[in-house]
CSV table of C-alpha atoms in Angstrom, one decimal:
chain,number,residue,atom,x,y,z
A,20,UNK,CA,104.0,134.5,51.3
A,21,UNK,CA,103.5,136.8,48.6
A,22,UNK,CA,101.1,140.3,49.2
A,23,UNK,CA,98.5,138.9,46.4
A,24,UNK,CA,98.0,135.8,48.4
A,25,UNK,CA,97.7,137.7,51.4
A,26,UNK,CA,95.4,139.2,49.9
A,27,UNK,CA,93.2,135.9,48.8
A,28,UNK,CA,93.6,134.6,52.3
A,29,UNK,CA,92.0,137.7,53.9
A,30,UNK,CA,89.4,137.7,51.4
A,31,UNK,CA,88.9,134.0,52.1
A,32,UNK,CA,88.0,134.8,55.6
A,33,UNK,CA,91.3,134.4,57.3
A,34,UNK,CA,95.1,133.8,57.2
A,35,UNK,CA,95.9,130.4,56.0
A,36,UNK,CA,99.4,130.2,56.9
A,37,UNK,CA,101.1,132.3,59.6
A,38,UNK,CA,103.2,135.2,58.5
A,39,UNK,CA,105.9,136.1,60.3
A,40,UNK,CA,107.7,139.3,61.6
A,41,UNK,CA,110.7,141.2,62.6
A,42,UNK,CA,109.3,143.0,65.3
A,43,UNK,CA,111.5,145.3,67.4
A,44,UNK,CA,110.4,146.1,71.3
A,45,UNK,CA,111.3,149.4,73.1
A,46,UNK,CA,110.0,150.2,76.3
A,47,UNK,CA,109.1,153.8,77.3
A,48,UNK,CA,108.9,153.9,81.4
A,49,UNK,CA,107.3,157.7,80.6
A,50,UNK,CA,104.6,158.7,83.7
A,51,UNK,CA,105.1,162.1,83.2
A,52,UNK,CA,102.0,162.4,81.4
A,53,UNK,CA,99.8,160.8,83.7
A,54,UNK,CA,97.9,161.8,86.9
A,55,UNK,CA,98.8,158.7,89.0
A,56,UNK,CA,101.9,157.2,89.5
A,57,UNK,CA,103.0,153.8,88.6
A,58,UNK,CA,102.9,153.0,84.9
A,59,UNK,CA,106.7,153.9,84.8
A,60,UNK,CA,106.6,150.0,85.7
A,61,UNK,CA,104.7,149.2,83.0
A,62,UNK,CA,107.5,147.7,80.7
A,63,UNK,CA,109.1,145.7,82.8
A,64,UNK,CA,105.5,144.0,84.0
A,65,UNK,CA,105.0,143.4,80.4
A,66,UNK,CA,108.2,141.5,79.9
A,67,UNK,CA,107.7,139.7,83.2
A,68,UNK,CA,104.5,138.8,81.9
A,69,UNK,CA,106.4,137.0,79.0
A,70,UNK,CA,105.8,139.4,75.9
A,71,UNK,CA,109.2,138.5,74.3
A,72,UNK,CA,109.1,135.2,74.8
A,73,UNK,CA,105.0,134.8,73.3
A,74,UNK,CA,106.2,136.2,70.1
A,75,UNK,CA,109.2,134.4,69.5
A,76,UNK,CA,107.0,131.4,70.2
A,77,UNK,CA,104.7,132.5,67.3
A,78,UNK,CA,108.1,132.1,65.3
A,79,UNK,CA,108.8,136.2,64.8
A,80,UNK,CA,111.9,137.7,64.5
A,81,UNK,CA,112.1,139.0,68.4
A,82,UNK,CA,114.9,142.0,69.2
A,83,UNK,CA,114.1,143.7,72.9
A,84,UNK,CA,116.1,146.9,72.6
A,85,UNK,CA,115.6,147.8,76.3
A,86,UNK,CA,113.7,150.8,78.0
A,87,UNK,CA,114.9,153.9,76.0
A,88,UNK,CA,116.6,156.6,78.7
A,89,UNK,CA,115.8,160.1,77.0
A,90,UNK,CA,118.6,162.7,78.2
A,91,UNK,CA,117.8,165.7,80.1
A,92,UNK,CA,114.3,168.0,79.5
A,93,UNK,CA,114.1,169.4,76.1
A,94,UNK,CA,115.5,173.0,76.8
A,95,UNK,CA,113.7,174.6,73.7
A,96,UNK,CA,110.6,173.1,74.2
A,97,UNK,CA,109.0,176.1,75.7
A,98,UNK,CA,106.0,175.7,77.4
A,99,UNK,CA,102.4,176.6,75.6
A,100,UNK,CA,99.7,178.7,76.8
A,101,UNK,CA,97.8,177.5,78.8
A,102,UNK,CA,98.4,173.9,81.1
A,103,UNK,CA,100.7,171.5,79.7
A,104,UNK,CA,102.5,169.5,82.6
A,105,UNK,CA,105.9,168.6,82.5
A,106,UNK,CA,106.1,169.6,79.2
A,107,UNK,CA,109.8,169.7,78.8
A,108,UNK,CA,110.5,166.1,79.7
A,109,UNK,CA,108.0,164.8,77.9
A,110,UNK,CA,109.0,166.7,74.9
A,111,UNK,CA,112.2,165.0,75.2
A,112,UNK,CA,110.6,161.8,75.4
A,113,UNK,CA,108.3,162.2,71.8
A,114,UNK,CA,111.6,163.6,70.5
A,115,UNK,CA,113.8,160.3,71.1
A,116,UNK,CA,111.3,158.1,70.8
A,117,UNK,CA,109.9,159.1,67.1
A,118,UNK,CA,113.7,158.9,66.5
A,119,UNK,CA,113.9,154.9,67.0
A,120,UNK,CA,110.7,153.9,65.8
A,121,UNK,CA,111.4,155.9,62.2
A,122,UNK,CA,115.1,153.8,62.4
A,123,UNK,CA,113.6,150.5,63.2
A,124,UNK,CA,110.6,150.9,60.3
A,125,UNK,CA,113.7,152.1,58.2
A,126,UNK,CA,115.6,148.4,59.0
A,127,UNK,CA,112.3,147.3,58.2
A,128,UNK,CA,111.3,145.8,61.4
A,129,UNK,CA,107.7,146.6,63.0
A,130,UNK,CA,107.9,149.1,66.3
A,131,UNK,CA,106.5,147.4,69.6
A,132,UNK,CA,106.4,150.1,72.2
A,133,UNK,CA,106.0,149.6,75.6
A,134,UNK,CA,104.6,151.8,78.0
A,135,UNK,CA,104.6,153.8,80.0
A,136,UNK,CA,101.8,156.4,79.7
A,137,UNK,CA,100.1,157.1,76.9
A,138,UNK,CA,102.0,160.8,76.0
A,139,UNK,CA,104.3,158.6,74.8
A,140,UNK,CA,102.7,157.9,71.2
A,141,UNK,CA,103.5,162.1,70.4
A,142,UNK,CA,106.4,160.3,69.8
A,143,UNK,CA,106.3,156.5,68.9
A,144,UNK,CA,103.5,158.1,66.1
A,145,UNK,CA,105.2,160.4,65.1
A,146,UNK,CA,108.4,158.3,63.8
A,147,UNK,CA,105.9,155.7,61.7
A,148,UNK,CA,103.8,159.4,60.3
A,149,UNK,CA,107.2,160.1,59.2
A,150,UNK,CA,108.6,156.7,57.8
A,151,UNK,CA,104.9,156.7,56.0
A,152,UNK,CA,105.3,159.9,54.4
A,153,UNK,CA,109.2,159.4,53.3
A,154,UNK,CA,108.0,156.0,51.4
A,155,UNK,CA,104.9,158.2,50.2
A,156,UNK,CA,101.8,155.9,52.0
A,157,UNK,CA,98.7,157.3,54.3
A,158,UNK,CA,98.9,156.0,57.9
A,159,UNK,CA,96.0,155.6,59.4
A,160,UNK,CA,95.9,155.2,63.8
A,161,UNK,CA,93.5,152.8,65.3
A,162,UNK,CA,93.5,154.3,68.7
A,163,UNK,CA,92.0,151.8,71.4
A,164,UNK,CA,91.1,153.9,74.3
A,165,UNK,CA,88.4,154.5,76.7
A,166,UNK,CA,89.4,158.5,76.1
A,167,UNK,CA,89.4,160.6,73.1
A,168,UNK,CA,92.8,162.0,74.2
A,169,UNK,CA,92.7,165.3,71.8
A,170,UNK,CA,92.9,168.0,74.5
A,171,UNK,CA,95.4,170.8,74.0
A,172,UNK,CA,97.3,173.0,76.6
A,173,UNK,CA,94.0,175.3,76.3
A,174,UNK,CA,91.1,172.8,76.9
A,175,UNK,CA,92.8,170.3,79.4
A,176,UNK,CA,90.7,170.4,82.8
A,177,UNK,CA,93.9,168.9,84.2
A,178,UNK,CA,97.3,169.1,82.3
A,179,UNK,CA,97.9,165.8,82.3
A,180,UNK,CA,99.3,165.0,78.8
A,181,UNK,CA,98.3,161.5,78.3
A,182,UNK,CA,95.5,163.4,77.5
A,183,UNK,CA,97.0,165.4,74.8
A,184,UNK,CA,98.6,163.0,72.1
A,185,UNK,CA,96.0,162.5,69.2
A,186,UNK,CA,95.6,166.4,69.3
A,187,UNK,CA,99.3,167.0,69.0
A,188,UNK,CA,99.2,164.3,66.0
A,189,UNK,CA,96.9,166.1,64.5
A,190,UNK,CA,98.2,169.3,64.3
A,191,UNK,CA,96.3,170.7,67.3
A,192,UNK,CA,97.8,174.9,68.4
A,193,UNK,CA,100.2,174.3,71.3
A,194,UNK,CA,103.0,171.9,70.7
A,195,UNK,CA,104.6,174.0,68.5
A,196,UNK,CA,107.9,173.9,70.6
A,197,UNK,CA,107.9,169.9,71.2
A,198,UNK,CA,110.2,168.9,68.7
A,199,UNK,CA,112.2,172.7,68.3
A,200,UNK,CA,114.0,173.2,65.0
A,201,UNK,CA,113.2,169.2,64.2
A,202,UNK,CA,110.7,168.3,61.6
A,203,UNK,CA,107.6,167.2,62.9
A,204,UNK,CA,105.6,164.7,61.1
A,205,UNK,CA,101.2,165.0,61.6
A,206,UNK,CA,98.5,163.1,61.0
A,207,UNK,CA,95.4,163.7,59.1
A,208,UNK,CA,92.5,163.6,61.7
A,209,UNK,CA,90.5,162.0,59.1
A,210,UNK,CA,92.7,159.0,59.2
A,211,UNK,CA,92.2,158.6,62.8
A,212,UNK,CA,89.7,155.9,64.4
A,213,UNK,CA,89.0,156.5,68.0
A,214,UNK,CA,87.9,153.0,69.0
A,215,UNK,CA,85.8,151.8,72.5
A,216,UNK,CA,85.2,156.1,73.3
A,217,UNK,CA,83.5,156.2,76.0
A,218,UNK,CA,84.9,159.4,78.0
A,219,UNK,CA,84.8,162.8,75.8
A,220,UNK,CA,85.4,166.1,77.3
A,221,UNK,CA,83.1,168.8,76.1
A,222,UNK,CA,86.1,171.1,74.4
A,223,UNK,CA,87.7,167.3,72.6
A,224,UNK,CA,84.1,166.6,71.4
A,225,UNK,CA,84.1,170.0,69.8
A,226,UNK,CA,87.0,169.8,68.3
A,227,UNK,CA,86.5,165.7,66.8
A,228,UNK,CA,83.2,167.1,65.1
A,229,UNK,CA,85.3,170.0,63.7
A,230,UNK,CA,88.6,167.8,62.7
A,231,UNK,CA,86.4,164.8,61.2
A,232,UNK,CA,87.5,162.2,63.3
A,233,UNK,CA,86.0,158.8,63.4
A,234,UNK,CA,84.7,158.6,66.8
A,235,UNK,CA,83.4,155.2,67.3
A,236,UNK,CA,82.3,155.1,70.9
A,237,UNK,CA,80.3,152.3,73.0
A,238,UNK,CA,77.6,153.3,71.8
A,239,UNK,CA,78.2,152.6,68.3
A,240,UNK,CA,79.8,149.3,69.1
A,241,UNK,CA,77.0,148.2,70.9
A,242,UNK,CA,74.7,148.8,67.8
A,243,UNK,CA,77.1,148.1,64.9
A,244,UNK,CA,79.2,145.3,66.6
A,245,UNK,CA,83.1,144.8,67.1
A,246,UNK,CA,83.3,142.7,63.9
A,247,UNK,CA,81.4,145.1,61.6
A,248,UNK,CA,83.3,148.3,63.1
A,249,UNK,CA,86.8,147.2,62.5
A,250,UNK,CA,86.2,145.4,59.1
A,251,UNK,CA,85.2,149.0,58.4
A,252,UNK,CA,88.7,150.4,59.4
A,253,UNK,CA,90.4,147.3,57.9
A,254,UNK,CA,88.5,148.0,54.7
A,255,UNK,CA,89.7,151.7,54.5
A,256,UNK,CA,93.1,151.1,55.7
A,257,UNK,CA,93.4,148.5,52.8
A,258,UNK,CA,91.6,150.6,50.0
A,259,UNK,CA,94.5,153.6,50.5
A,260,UNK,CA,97.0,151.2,50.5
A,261,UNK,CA,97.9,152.7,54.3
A,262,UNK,CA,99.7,152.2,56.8
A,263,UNK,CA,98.4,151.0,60.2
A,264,UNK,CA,99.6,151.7,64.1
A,265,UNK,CA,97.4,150.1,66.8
A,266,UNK,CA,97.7,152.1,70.0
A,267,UNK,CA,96.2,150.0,73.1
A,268,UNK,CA,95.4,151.5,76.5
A,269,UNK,CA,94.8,149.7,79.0
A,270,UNK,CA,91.3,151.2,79.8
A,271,UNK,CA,90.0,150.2,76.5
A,272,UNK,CA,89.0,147.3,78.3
A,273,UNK,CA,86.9,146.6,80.9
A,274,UNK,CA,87.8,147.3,84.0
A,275,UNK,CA,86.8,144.4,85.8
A,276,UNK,CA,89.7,141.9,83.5
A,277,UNK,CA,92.1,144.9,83.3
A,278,UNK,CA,92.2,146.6,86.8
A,279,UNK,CA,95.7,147.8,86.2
A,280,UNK,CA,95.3,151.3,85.1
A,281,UNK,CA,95.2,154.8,86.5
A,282,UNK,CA,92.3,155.9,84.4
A,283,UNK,CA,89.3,152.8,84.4
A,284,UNK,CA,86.1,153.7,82.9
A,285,UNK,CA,83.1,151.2,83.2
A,286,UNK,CA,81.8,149.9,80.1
A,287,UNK,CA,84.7,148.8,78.3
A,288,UNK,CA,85.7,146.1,75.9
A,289,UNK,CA,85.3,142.7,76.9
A,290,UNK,CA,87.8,139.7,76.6
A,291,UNK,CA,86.1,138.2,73.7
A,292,UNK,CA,86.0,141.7,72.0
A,293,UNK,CA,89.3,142.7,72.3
A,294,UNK,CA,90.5,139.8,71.0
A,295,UNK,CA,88.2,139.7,67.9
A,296,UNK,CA,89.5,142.7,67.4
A,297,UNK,CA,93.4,141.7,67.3
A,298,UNK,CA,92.1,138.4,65.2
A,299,UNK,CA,90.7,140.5,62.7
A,300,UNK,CA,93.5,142.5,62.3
A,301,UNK,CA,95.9,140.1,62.0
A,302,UNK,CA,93.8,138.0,59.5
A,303,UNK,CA,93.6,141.4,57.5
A,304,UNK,CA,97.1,141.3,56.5
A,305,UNK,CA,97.9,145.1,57.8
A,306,UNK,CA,100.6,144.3,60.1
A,307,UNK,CA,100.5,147.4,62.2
A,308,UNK,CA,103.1,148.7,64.3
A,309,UNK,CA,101.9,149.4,68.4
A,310,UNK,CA,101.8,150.7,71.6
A,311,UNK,CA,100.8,149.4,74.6
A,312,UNK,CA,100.0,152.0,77.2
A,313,UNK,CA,99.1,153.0,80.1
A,314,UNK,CA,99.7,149.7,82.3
A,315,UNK,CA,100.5,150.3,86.1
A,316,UNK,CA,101.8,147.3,87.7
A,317,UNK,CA,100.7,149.1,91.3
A,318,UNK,CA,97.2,149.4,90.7
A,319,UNK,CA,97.0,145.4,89.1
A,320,UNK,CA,95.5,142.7,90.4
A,321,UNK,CA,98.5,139.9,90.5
A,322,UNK,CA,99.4,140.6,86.8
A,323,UNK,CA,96.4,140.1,85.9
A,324,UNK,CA,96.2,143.2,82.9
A,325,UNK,CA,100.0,142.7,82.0
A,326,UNK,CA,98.8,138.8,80.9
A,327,UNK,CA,96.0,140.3,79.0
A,328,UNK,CA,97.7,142.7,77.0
A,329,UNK,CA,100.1,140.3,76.3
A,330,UNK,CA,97.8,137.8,74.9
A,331,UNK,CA,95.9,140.3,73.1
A,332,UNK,CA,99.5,141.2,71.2
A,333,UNK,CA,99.6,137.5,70.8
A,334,UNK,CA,96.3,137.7,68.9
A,335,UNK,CA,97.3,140.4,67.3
A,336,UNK,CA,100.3,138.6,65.4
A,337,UNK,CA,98.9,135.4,64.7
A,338,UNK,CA,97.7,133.4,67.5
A,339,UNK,CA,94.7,131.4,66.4
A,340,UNK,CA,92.4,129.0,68.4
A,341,UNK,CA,92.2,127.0,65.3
């Protein structure tokens, strides 16, 4: 299918006839960054759960590279001021993984991460911000999250850096050292949609005014709707001529269907709206890279979130009730 018909189809109210992609998986069994134990399983659940296997049935181009195995703790990576735990290792982690997600956009293949906690995206994002600025597009990050995650070494309450990434992204004082003498490719903080917010320390809520982030908590969705709210990202993303990466928590959703997370806030999305959300962006034509963080097999409910997320990347590239 050519991009102008693409482009029809989506104006048209949906994607006539599938599109398909080489999409290239890579788990990330990275818990460093979290506060509970566990989500180091969180690849191998997902696979279990049949992730490989979905796609390929959607007719994609389906390559599982395997969990990535990072060497030792990044020596140079000094630690910052202030409380960053386990720094060094998850330094090494960003490092290796923005490594193969910049190769596999290069072979011109979409990234599929799998996590793993969510420190992880320091890296996987950082690979596509610096695949999108050697081809000379804007990438824009749809992060899907019950947290804000832009604390830095200095505002943490806890350390934890799952908390950290869309601050590093951004450009945030304190990861100065992550990547050492490497180049380290940012986001603009403008181009960044924090999606289903509805956990914001008081320093991160500072610092979102300040940066101009789209914060586009519960509240909002609850007013605006999940339709009108991501038709509003889709129609930015498409206006630049962007790039997209989709980066899924787990506790985006609601607790109560996805129990399998270390970090569940009440309140979150629903089935129904997650899923409108994937449909809409697959029937926007974007094809976004993504991550999918943050499950822990230990704290599921018989694989109940691992089947969720997997049906929700299933929605996201091209399953259709009709």
């Amino acid at each position: 299918m050519t991009e102008a018909n693409e482009a029809a189809d989506a104006a048209a109210g949906g994607a006539r006839r599938p599109r398909r992609h080489a999409i290239t998986l890579l788990g990330a069994p990275i818990e460093a960054g979290a506060g509970v134990a566990g989500c180091a399983m969180g690849p191998a659940m997902l696979r279990t759960a049949g992730i490989v296997r979905t796609l390929k049935d959607l007719g994609h181009d389906v390559v599982d590279l395997g969990d990535l195995a990072p060497g030792q703790p990044f020596a140079h990576a000094r630690a910052p001021e202030g409380e960053a735990r386990d720094f060094a290792e998850i330094a090494a982690w960003a490092r290796d993984l923005a490594r193969e997600t910049h190769a596999i956009l290069r072979e011109g293949r979409l990234p599929l991460v799998l996590g793993g906690d969510h420190s992880l995206a320091m890296g996987s994002i950082g690979g596509v911000a610096a695949h999108a600025a050697e081809i000379g597009r804007k990438l824009f990050v749809l992060w899907l999250d019950a947290h804000s995650d832009y604390n830095t070494p200095r505002t943490s309450p806890s350390g934890n850096m799952h908390g950290m990434p869309v601050a590093m992204l951004s450009g945030e004082p304190g990861f100065e050292t992550m990547f050492g003498d490497e180049p380290r490719a940012l986001i603009d903080p403008a181009h960044v949609h924090l999606f289903g917010i509805r956990s914001i320390d008081a320093d991160e809520r500072r610092l979102l005014k300040a940066r101009g982030v789209d914060v586009v908590d519960m509240r909002r969705l609850d007013e605006d709707g999940f339709a009108v709210s991501i038709r509003r990202i889709i129609d930015r993303v498409r206006a630049a001529d962007g790039l997209l990466h989709v980066s899924l928590d787990v506790d985006f959703l609601d607790p109560t269907i996805a129990p399998g997370v270390g970090t569940a806030v009440p309140g979150g999305a629903s089935y129904r709206e997650a899923h409108l959300v994937m449909e809409l962006l697959y029937e926007s034509g974007l094809a976004p890279s993504l991550d999918l963080v943050e499950l822990n097999p230990f704290l599921d409910e018989r694989g109940k979130s691992a089947l969720l997320l997997v049906d929700l990347a299933a929605s996201l590239f091209g399953r259709q009730v009709y």
